[in-house]
Amino acid sequence: MIIAVDAVGGDFYPKNPITGALRAMEENPSVSILFVGPENMIRNELASLEYDTSRVDILHAPEIVTMEDTASVAIKTKPYSSITVGIKAHQQGRCDAFVSAGNTGALLAASTILLGRLNGVLRSTIAATFPTLKGPALLIDAGANLELRPEMYYQFAKMGSIFSEVILQQESPTVGLVNVGEEREKGTDIHKEAYKMLETLDNFAGNIEGKDILCGTTNVFLTDGFTGNIILKFGESIPEMLKLKIAQTMKEQKVDEATQNIVYKLLKESLSGFDYQAIGGVPFLGVNGVSLVGHGNSSPAAITNMIHSAVNCIRHRLNERIVSSLH
Amino acid sequence: MIIAVDAVGGDFYPKNPITGALRAMEENPSVSILFVGPENMIRNELASLEYDTSRVDILHAPEIVTMEDTASVAIKTKPYSSITVGIKAHQQGRCDAFVSAGNTGALLAASTILLGRLNGVLRSTIAATFPTLKGPALLIDAGANLELRPEMYYQFAKMGSIFSEVILQQESPTVGLVNVGEEREKGTDIHKEAYKMLETLDNFAGNIEGKDILCGTTNVFLTDGFTGNIILKFGESIPEMLKLKIAQTMKEQKVDEATQNIVYKLLKESLSGFDYQAIGGVPFLGVNGVSLVGHGNSSPAAITNMIHSAVNCIRHRLNERIVSSLH
């Protein structure tokens, strides 16, 4: 299996993508890596590292999409970026997947435009894993489509369920529609219409509210990309806010250093589920290919895990399952 | 000043509304209370309590709106409920304000229909105080209007700023538009249009993201009622989730009891800002009157504080300020 890796994606390139990819290769003998990016930069980084050279190749892409570029600017003005060149290589069958910790908007646009959508899919989307008391849940849409039509909720419920089962290995995952109340007539007309379509699914658990998210009431949280993005970023901010708040309290109450250390350790342990590095990356669902994106802040370990996720998507034929679920 | 109090609002009626109201009366000699609800029930509760009888009156309302009633059912089928009778008494000038810990939807509907909107106001709304690292911020709309037109964002920004300054006593409060990114062209067409209108306000600080909420990046968080409701309920669930998570970790790690107690105490202290009881209640903004709603779970102290807030709304002529800001 050849996994193409964006060597200049994320905040810590080329170091993190390259070391993370080499580790994935060590951990899985069936993986070969195709690094995509400026050739010299990649060669320089690789020069000091030890790895199986027979399983590493480089695809030159001189341009770099920054985290600030808008998706349309990235696609139109940087045709030789690692993102465009990498996705094209995947489209042409030169690799089995493309993974990047780079600009999510540009990646989604390139993946959708160049790879196209799977047969029957109305919109491609991005899901995110979300920490809950019961382990990671799946938030879908996590920001790709700000507004949804009812039938998109329905398709996303199916795609999210398959991802949750196959990749997150959750047995018989349930789906909840994020809404302002539990009753079926809650929400906008679009939510009411979506509810009616979702009811026909065996694993639809009804509406869930804001308070159900951290509890992990369902395995899949179904929402439009606007609300999804707000929930996701709000959730990500909880651990840091909490650390600051508790530090403040301990300072005010003149808590001794030994106790402070115990508290910080407990806090770190308790909030470890909020560490997105453990998951690594998520695929764009509905595109005709395997394209994954990770957090800009990805560590080498996050890149390694994103590559393992890509391998799982391929092995478990995620896309074939999505297509057959929609027909 | 006569404050009408819904004696059968919330989960703990008539005890909490009645004891909370009597305390407010003790704390503020200029306050008289008009209890609204089933007369016998109110008399029974008052019988065992000591209070200044010259400042307490009862307005009989035999019907009770439950927390489960939909707003339209409550208004149409229960014309003699404490909510309808109380708001009508306010409309007729028999009291200066109405406060309730009851069904928010029914209260909003009754307030809007019976009291009407202030001159120039497109929609009445409900704001909620939200705990942040920098103290309480104001989330508006907190669930009253699931979808907003751009000019409603603009009006809510003005109403929220006035409330924040006058009632929450925040100096020169800033307003942020909750959005999926900081850049001005982020969000749906409605957000982009709202941004253009908001820019003309001196205190508009631009878009804020999910991660800015707990930090308290601005004093007012402007959002549609759908997203606002999700944020609010999500936020309210954080302390409980955290306590459970840390308890779990301490159990796993066999932390001794003394340390556990220290940790719980620190946690309680740190999360005390999340205690909505301290604020008590929030007014429906934009209605032609003073009508406040509190959490269904309100303690007597929360009721007391809600009455003090009502007094502040009257004293500081909140509604006059809103009307003049819109002209």
PDB file of N, CA and C in Angstrom, chain B residues 212-275:
ATOM      1  N   ASP B 212     -13.096  30.737  21.611  1.00  0.00           N
ATOM      2  CA  ASP B 212     -13.053  32.029  22.303  1.00  0.00           C
ATOM      3  C   ASP B 212     -14.091  32.134  23.420  1.00  0.00           C
ATOM      4  N   ILE B 213     -15.047  31.220  23.436  1.00  0.00           N
ATOM      5  CA  ILE B 213     -16.181  31.364  24.344  1.00  0.00           C
ATOM      6  C   ILE B 213     -15.753  31.251  25.804  1.00  0.00           C
ATOM      7  N   LEU B 214     -15.114  30.140  26.156  1.00  0.00           N
ATOM      8  CA  LEU B 214     -14.704  29.966  27.555  1.00  0.00           C
ATOM      9  C   LEU B 214     -13.629  30.972  27.965  1.00  0.00           C
ATOM     10  N   CYS B 215     -12.879  31.477  26.997  1.00  0.00           N
ATOM     11  CA  CYS B 215     -11.853  32.491  27.304  1.00  0.00           C
ATOM     12  C   CYS B 215     -12.492  33.846  27.610  1.00  0.00           C
ATOM     13  N   GLY B 216     -13.717  34.048  27.157  1.00  0.00           N
ATOM     14  CA  GLY B 216     -14.345  35.348  27.355  1.00  0.00           C
ATOM     15  C   GLY B 216     -13.712  36.435  26.499  1.00  0.00           C
ATOM     16  N   THR B 217     -13.443  36.117  25.249  1.00  0.00           N
ATOM     17  CA  THR B 217     -12.781  37.059  24.336  1.00  0.00           C
ATOM     18  C   THR B 217     -13.570  38.364  24.186  1.00  0.00           C
ATOM     19  N   THR B 218     -14.904  38.275  24.201  1.00  0.00           N
ATOM     20  CA  THR B 218     -15.736  39.485  24.191  1.00  0.00           C
ATOM     21  C   THR B 218     -16.746  39.395  25.343  1.00  0.00           C
ATOM     22  N   ASN B 219     -17.416  40.504  25.630  1.00  0.00           N
ATOM     23  CA  ASN B 219     -18.413  40.507  26.715  1.00  0.00           C
ATOM     24  C   ASN B 219     -19.745  39.948  26.244  1.00  0.00           C
ATOM     25  N   VAL B 220     -20.042  40.144  24.954  1.00  0.00           N
ATOM     26  CA  VAL B 220     -21.295  39.655  24.399  1.00  0.00           C
ATOM     27  C   VAL B 220     -20.974  38.678  23.269  1.00  0.00           C
ATOM     28  N   PHE B 221     -21.608  37.489  23.311  1.00  0.00           N
ATOM     29  CA  PHE B 221     -21.480  36.499  22.243  1.00  0.00           C
ATOM     30  C   PHE B 221     -22.781  36.537  21.452  1.00  0.00           C
ATOM     31  N   LEU B 222     -22.679  36.924  20.203  1.00  0.00           N
ATOM     32  CA  LEU B 222     -23.863  37.099  19.371  1.00  0.00           C
ATOM     33  C   LEU B 222     -24.047  35.865  18.506  1.00  0.00           C
ATOM     34  N   THR B 223     -25.232  35.254  18.568  1.00  0.00           N
ATOM     35  CA  THR B 223     -25.451  34.048  17.773  1.00  0.00           C
ATOM     36  C   THR B 223     -26.949  33.799  17.588  1.00  0.00           C
ATOM     37  N   ASP B 224     -27.280  32.946  16.617  1.00  0.00           N
ATOM     38  CA  ASP B 224     -28.683  32.565  16.447  1.00  0.00           C
ATOM     39  C   ASP B 224     -29.075  31.654  17.605  1.00  0.00           C
ATOM     40  N   GLY B 225     -30.388  31.519  17.827  1.00  0.00           N
ATOM     41  CA  GLY B 225     -30.882  30.763  18.965  1.00  0.00           C
ATOM     42  C   GLY B 225     -30.594  29.277  18.897  1.00  0.00           C
ATOM     43  N   PHE B 226     -30.416  28.741  17.697  1.00  0.00           N
ATOM     44  CA  PHE B 226     -30.094  27.316  17.588  1.00  0.00           C
ATOM     45  C   PHE B 226     -28.704  27.062  18.169  1.00  0.00           C
ATOM     46  N   THR B 227     -27.712  27.745  17.599  1.00  0.00           N
ATOM     47  CA  THR B 227     -26.334  27.580  18.066  1.00  0.00           C
ATOM     48  C   THR B 227     -26.218  28.001  19.531  1.00  0.00           C
ATOM     49  N   GLY B 228     -26.922  29.081  19.898  1.00  0.00           N
ATOM     50  CA  GLY B 228     -26.860  29.582  21.269  1.00  0.00           C
ATOM     51  C   GLY B 228     -27.342  28.548  22.275  1.00  0.00           C
ATOM     52  N   ASN B 229     -28.438  27.875  21.935  1.00  0.00           N
ATOM     53  CA  ASN B 229     -28.981  26.846  22.819  1.00  0.00           C
ATOM     54  C   ASN B 229     -27.995  25.690  22.990  1.00  0.00           C
ATOM     55  N   ILE B 230     -27.353  25.290  21.891  1.00  0.00           N
ATOM     56  CA  ILE B 230     -26.383  24.184  21.955  1.00  0.00           C
ATOM     57  C   ILE B 230     -25.191  24.602  22.831  1.00  0.00           C
ATOM     58  N   ILE B 231     -24.661  25.803  22.604  1.00  0.00           N
ATOM     59  CA  ILE B 231     -23.512  26.293  23.382  1.00  0.00           C
ATOM     60  C   ILE B 231     -23.868  26.338  24.867  1.00  0.00           C
ATOM     61  N   LEU B 232     -25.046  26.873  25.160  1.00  0.00           N
ATOM     62  CA  LEU B 232     -25.474  27.044  26.547  1.00  0.00           C
ATOM     63  C   LEU B 232     -25.550  25.703  27.278  1.00  0.00           C
ATOM     64  N   LYS B 233     -26.236  24.748  26.662  1.00  0.00           N
ATOM     65  CA  LYS B 233     -26.417  23.457  27.324  1.00  0.00           C
ATOM     66  C   LYS B 233     -25.112  22.662  27.375  1.00  0.00           C
ATOM     67  N   PHE B 234     -24.292  22.828  26.355  1.00  0.00           N
ATOM     68  CA  PHE B 234     -22.972  22.188  26.349  1.00  0.00           C
ATOM     69  C   PHE B 234     -22.163  22.737  27.530  1.00  0.00           C
ATOM     70  N   GLY B 235     -22.140  24.053  27.634  1.00  0.00           N
ATOM     71  CA  GLY B 235     -21.384  24.708  28.714  1.00  0.00           C
ATOM     72  C   GLY B 235     -21.853  24.268  30.091  1.00  0.00           C
ATOM     73  N   GLU B 236     -23.156  24.183  30.255  1.00  0.00           N
ATOM     74  CA  GLU B 236     -23.712  23.787  31.552  1.00  0.00           C
ATOM     75  C   GLU B 236     -23.318  22.361  31.951  1.00  0.00           C
ATOM     76  N   SER B 237     -22.997  21.549  30.940  1.00  0.00           N
ATOM     77  CA  SER B 237     -22.674  20.145  31.233  1.00  0.00           C
ATOM     78  C   SER B 237     -21.213  19.942  31.615  1.00  0.00           C
ATOM     79  N   ILE B 238     -20.376  20.956  31.440  1.00  0.00           N
ATOM     80  CA  ILE B 238     -18.937  20.782  31.678  1.00  0.00           C
ATOM     81  C   ILE B 238     -18.607  20.407  33.136  1.00  0.00           C
ATOM     82  N   PRO B 239     -19.111  21.135  34.146  1.00  0.00           N
ATOM     83  CA  PRO B 239     -18.705  20.822  35.527  1.00  0.00           C
ATOM     84  C   PRO B 239     -19.016  19.382  35.925  1.00  0.00           C
ATOM     85  N   GLU B 240     -20.211  18.922  35.610  1.00  0.00           N
ATOM     86  CA  GLU B 240     -20.615  17.577  36.007  1.00  0.00           C
ATOM     87  C   GLU B 240     -19.744  16.527  35.309  1.00  0.00           C
ATOM     88  N   MET B 241     -19.533  16.721  34.007  1.00  0.00           N
ATOM     89  CA  MET B 241     -18.707  15.800  33.227  1.00  0.00           C
ATOM     90  C   MET B 241     -17.318  15.707  33.848  1.00  0.00           C
ATOM     91  N   LEU B 242     -16.799  16.867  34.202  1.00  0.00           N
ATOM     92  CA  LEU B 242     -15.447  16.944  34.739  1.00  0.00           C
ATOM     93  C   LEU B 242     -15.327  16.246  36.078  1.00  0.00           C
ATOM     94  N   LYS B 243     -16.318  16.461  36.929  1.00  0.00           N
ATOM     95  CA  LYS B 243     -16.308  15.816  38.240  1.00  0.00           C
ATOM     96  C   LYS B 243     -16.311  14.298  38.075  1.00  0.00           C
ATOM     97  N   LEU B 244     -17.168  13.806  37.179  1.00  0.00           N
ATOM     98  CA  LEU B 244     -17.250  12.371  36.934  1.00  0.00           C
ATOM     99  C   LEU B 244     -15.915  11.828  36.427  1.00  0.00           C
ATOM    100  N   LYS B 245     -15.330  12.566  35.499  1.00  0.00           N
ATOM    101  CA  LYS B 245     -14.087  12.129  34.859  1.00  0.00           C
ATOM    102  C   LYS B 245     -12.947  12.074  35.885  1.00  0.00           C
ATOM    103  N   ILE B 246     -12.852  13.097  36.715  1.00  0.00           N
ATOM    104  CA  ILE B 246     -11.765  13.150  37.700  1.00  0.00           C
ATOM    105  C   ILE B 246     -11.989  12.109  38.806  1.00  0.00           C
ATOM    106  N   ALA B 247     -13.251  11.902  39.178  1.00  0.00           N
ATOM    107  CA  ALA B 247     -13.572  10.865  40.162  1.00  0.00           C
ATOM    108  C   ALA B 247     -13.120   9.500  39.642  1.00  0.00           C
ATOM    109  N   GLN B 248     -13.393   9.266  38.375  1.00  0.00           N
ATOM    110  CA  GLN B 248     -13.017   8.017  37.707  1.00  0.00           C
ATOM    111  C   GLN B 248     -11.489   7.833  37.768  1.00  0.00           C
ATOM    112  N   THR B 249     -10.765   8.892  37.417  1.00  0.00           N
ATOM    113  CA  THR B 249      -9.295   8.831  37.424  1.00  0.00           C
ATOM    114  C   THR B 249      -8.770   8.563  38.830  1.00  0.00           C
ATOM    115  N   MET B 250      -9.351   9.246  39.833  1.00  0.00           N
ATOM    116  CA  MET B 250      -8.860   9.073  41.201  1.00  0.00           C
ATOM    117  C   MET B 250      -9.118   7.663  41.710  1.00  0.00           C
ATOM    118  N   LYS B 251     -10.242   7.109  41.284  1.00  0.00           N
ATOM    119  CA  LYS B 251     -10.565   5.742  41.687  1.00  0.00           C
ATOM    120  C   LYS B 251      -9.566   4.761  41.054  1.00  0.00           C
ATOM    121  N   GLU B 252      -9.340   4.942  39.752  1.00  0.00           N
ATOM    122  CA  GLU B 252      -8.392   4.084  39.030  1.00  0.00           C
ATOM    123  C   GLU B 252      -7.006   4.130  39.670  1.00  0.00           C
ATOM    124  N   GLN B 253      -6.613   5.347  40.062  1.00  0.00           N
ATOM    125  CA  GLN B 253      -5.257   5.516  40.585  1.00  0.00           C
ATOM    126  C   GLN B 253      -5.192   5.341  42.103  1.00  0.00           C
ATOM    127  N   LYS B 254      -6.277   4.910  42.689  1.00  0.00           N
ATOM    128  CA  LYS B 254      -6.337   4.667  44.140  1.00  0.00           C
ATOM    129  C   LYS B 254      -5.806   5.845  44.959  1.00  0.00           C
ATOM    130  N   VAL B 255      -6.270   7.033  44.634  1.00  0.00           N
ATOM    131  CA  VAL B 255      -5.865   8.236  45.361  1.00  0.00           C
ATOM    132  C   VAL B 255      -6.498   8.208  46.755  1.00  0.00           C
ATOM    133  N   ASP B 256      -5.720   8.562  47.802  1.00  0.00           N
ATOM    134  CA  ASP B 256      -6.260   8.484  49.168  1.00  0.00           C
ATOM    135  C   ASP B 256      -7.351   9.526  49.407  1.00  0.00           C
ATOM    136  N   GLU B 257      -8.143   9.278  50.429  1.00  0.00           N
ATOM    137  CA  GLU B 257      -9.353  10.071  50.649  1.00  0.00           C
ATOM    138  C   GLU B 257      -9.055  11.546  50.920  1.00  0.00           C
ATOM    139  N   ALA B 258      -8.003  11.806  51.697  1.00  0.00           N
ATOM    140  CA  ALA B 258      -7.653  13.191  52.040  1.00  0.00           C
ATOM    141  C   ALA B 258      -7.364  13.996  50.755  1.00  0.00           C
ATOM    142  N   THR B 259      -6.579  13.388  49.877  1.00  0.00           N
ATOM    143  CA  THR B 259      -6.251  14.072  48.617  1.00  0.00           C
ATOM    144  C   THR B 259      -7.507  14.264  47.779  1.00  0.00           C
ATOM    145  N   GLN B 260      -8.341  13.225  47.751  1.00  0.00           N
ATOM    146  CA  GLN B 260      -9.606  13.337  47.009  1.00  0.00           C
ATOM    147  C   GLN B 260     -10.406  14.545  47.467  1.00  0.00           C
ATOM    148  N   ASN B 261     -10.479  14.723  48.787  1.00  0.00           N
ATOM    149  CA  ASN B 261     -11.256  15.849  49.311  1.00  0.00           C
ATOM    150  C   ASN B 261     -10.667  17.191  48.882  1.00  0.00           C
ATOM    151  N   ILE B 262      -9.326  17.278  48.901  1.00  0.00           N
ATOM    152  CA  ILE B 262      -8.673  18.515  48.458  1.00  0.00           C
ATOM    153  C   ILE B 262      -9.015  18.788  46.989  1.00  0.00           C
ATOM    154  N   VAL B 263      -8.921  17.740  46.183  1.00  0.00           N
ATOM    155  CA  VAL B 263      -9.186  17.896  44.745  1.00  0.00           C
ATOM    156  C   VAL B 263     -10.630  18.337  44.501  1.00  0.00           C
ATOM    157  N   TYR B 264     -11.585  17.677  45.180  1.00  0.00           N
ATOM    158  CA  TYR B 264     -12.991  18.043  44.987  1.00  0.00           C
ATOM    159  C   TYR B 264     -13.255  19.489  45.398  1.00  0.00           C
ATOM    160  N   LYS B 265     -12.605  19.914  46.476  1.00  0.00           N
ATOM    161  CA  LYS B 265     -12.801  21.266  46.971  1.00  0.00           C
ATOM    162  C   LYS B 265     -12.261  22.286  45.948  1.00  0.00           C
ATOM    163  N   LEU B 266     -11.078  21.989  45.435  1.00  0.00           N
ATOM    164  CA  LEU B 266     -10.469  22.875  44.429  1.00  0.00           C
ATOM    165  C   LEU B 266     -11.337  22.956  43.180  1.00  0.00           C
ATOM    166  N   LEU B 267     -11.852  21.796  42.803  1.00  0.00           N
ATOM    167  CA  LEU B 267     -12.662  21.709  41.601  1.00  0.00           C
ATOM    168  C   LEU B 267     -13.942  22.526  41.771  1.00  0.00           C
ATOM    169  N   LYS B 268     -14.544  22.382  42.937  1.00  0.00           N
ATOM    170  CA  LYS B 268     -15.791  23.081  43.218  1.00  0.00           C
ATOM    171  C   LYS B 268     -15.563  24.597  43.171  1.00  0.00           C
ATOM    172  N   GLU B 269     -14.488  25.001  43.789  1.00  0.00           N
ATOM    173  CA  GLU B 269     -14.105  26.411  43.823  1.00  0.00           C
ATOM    174  C   GLU B 269     -13.876  26.930  42.392  1.00  0.00           C
ATOM    175  N   SER B 270     -13.121  26.139  41.626  1.00  0.00           N
ATOM    176  CA  SER B 270     -12.746  26.573  40.280  1.00  0.00           C
ATOM    177  C   SER B 270     -13.953  26.684  39.360  1.00  0.00           C
ATOM    178  N   LEU B 271     -14.945  25.830  39.598  1.00  0.00           N
ATOM    179  CA  LEU B 271     -16.092  25.795  38.699  1.00  0.00           C
ATOM    180  C   LEU B 271     -17.268  26.607  39.231  1.00  0.00           C
ATOM    181  N   SER B 272     -17.032  27.343  40.323  1.00  0.00           N
ATOM    182  CA  SER B 272     -18.150  28.075  40.930  1.00  0.00           C
ATOM    183  C   SER B 272     -18.700  29.133  39.971  1.00  0.00           C
ATOM    184  N   GLY B 273     -17.873  29.616  39.069  1.00  0.00           N
ATOM    185  CA  GLY B 273     -18.334  30.593  38.075  1.00  0.00           C
ATOM    186  C   GLY B 273     -19.409  30.011  37.173  1.00  0.00           C
ATOM    187  N   PHE B 274     -19.454  28.683  37.105  1.00  0.00           N
ATOM    188  CA  PHE B 274     -20.452  28.030  36.262  1.00  0.00           C
ATOM    189  C   PHE B 274     -21.806  27.920  36.961  1.00  0.00           C
ATOM    190  N   ASP B 275     -21.879  28.445  38.174  1.00  0.00           N
ATOM    191  CA  ASP B 275     -23.110  28.332  38.946  1.00  0.00           C
ATOM    192  C   ASP B 275     -24.100  29.417  38.513  1.00  0.00           C
TER     193      ASP B 275
END
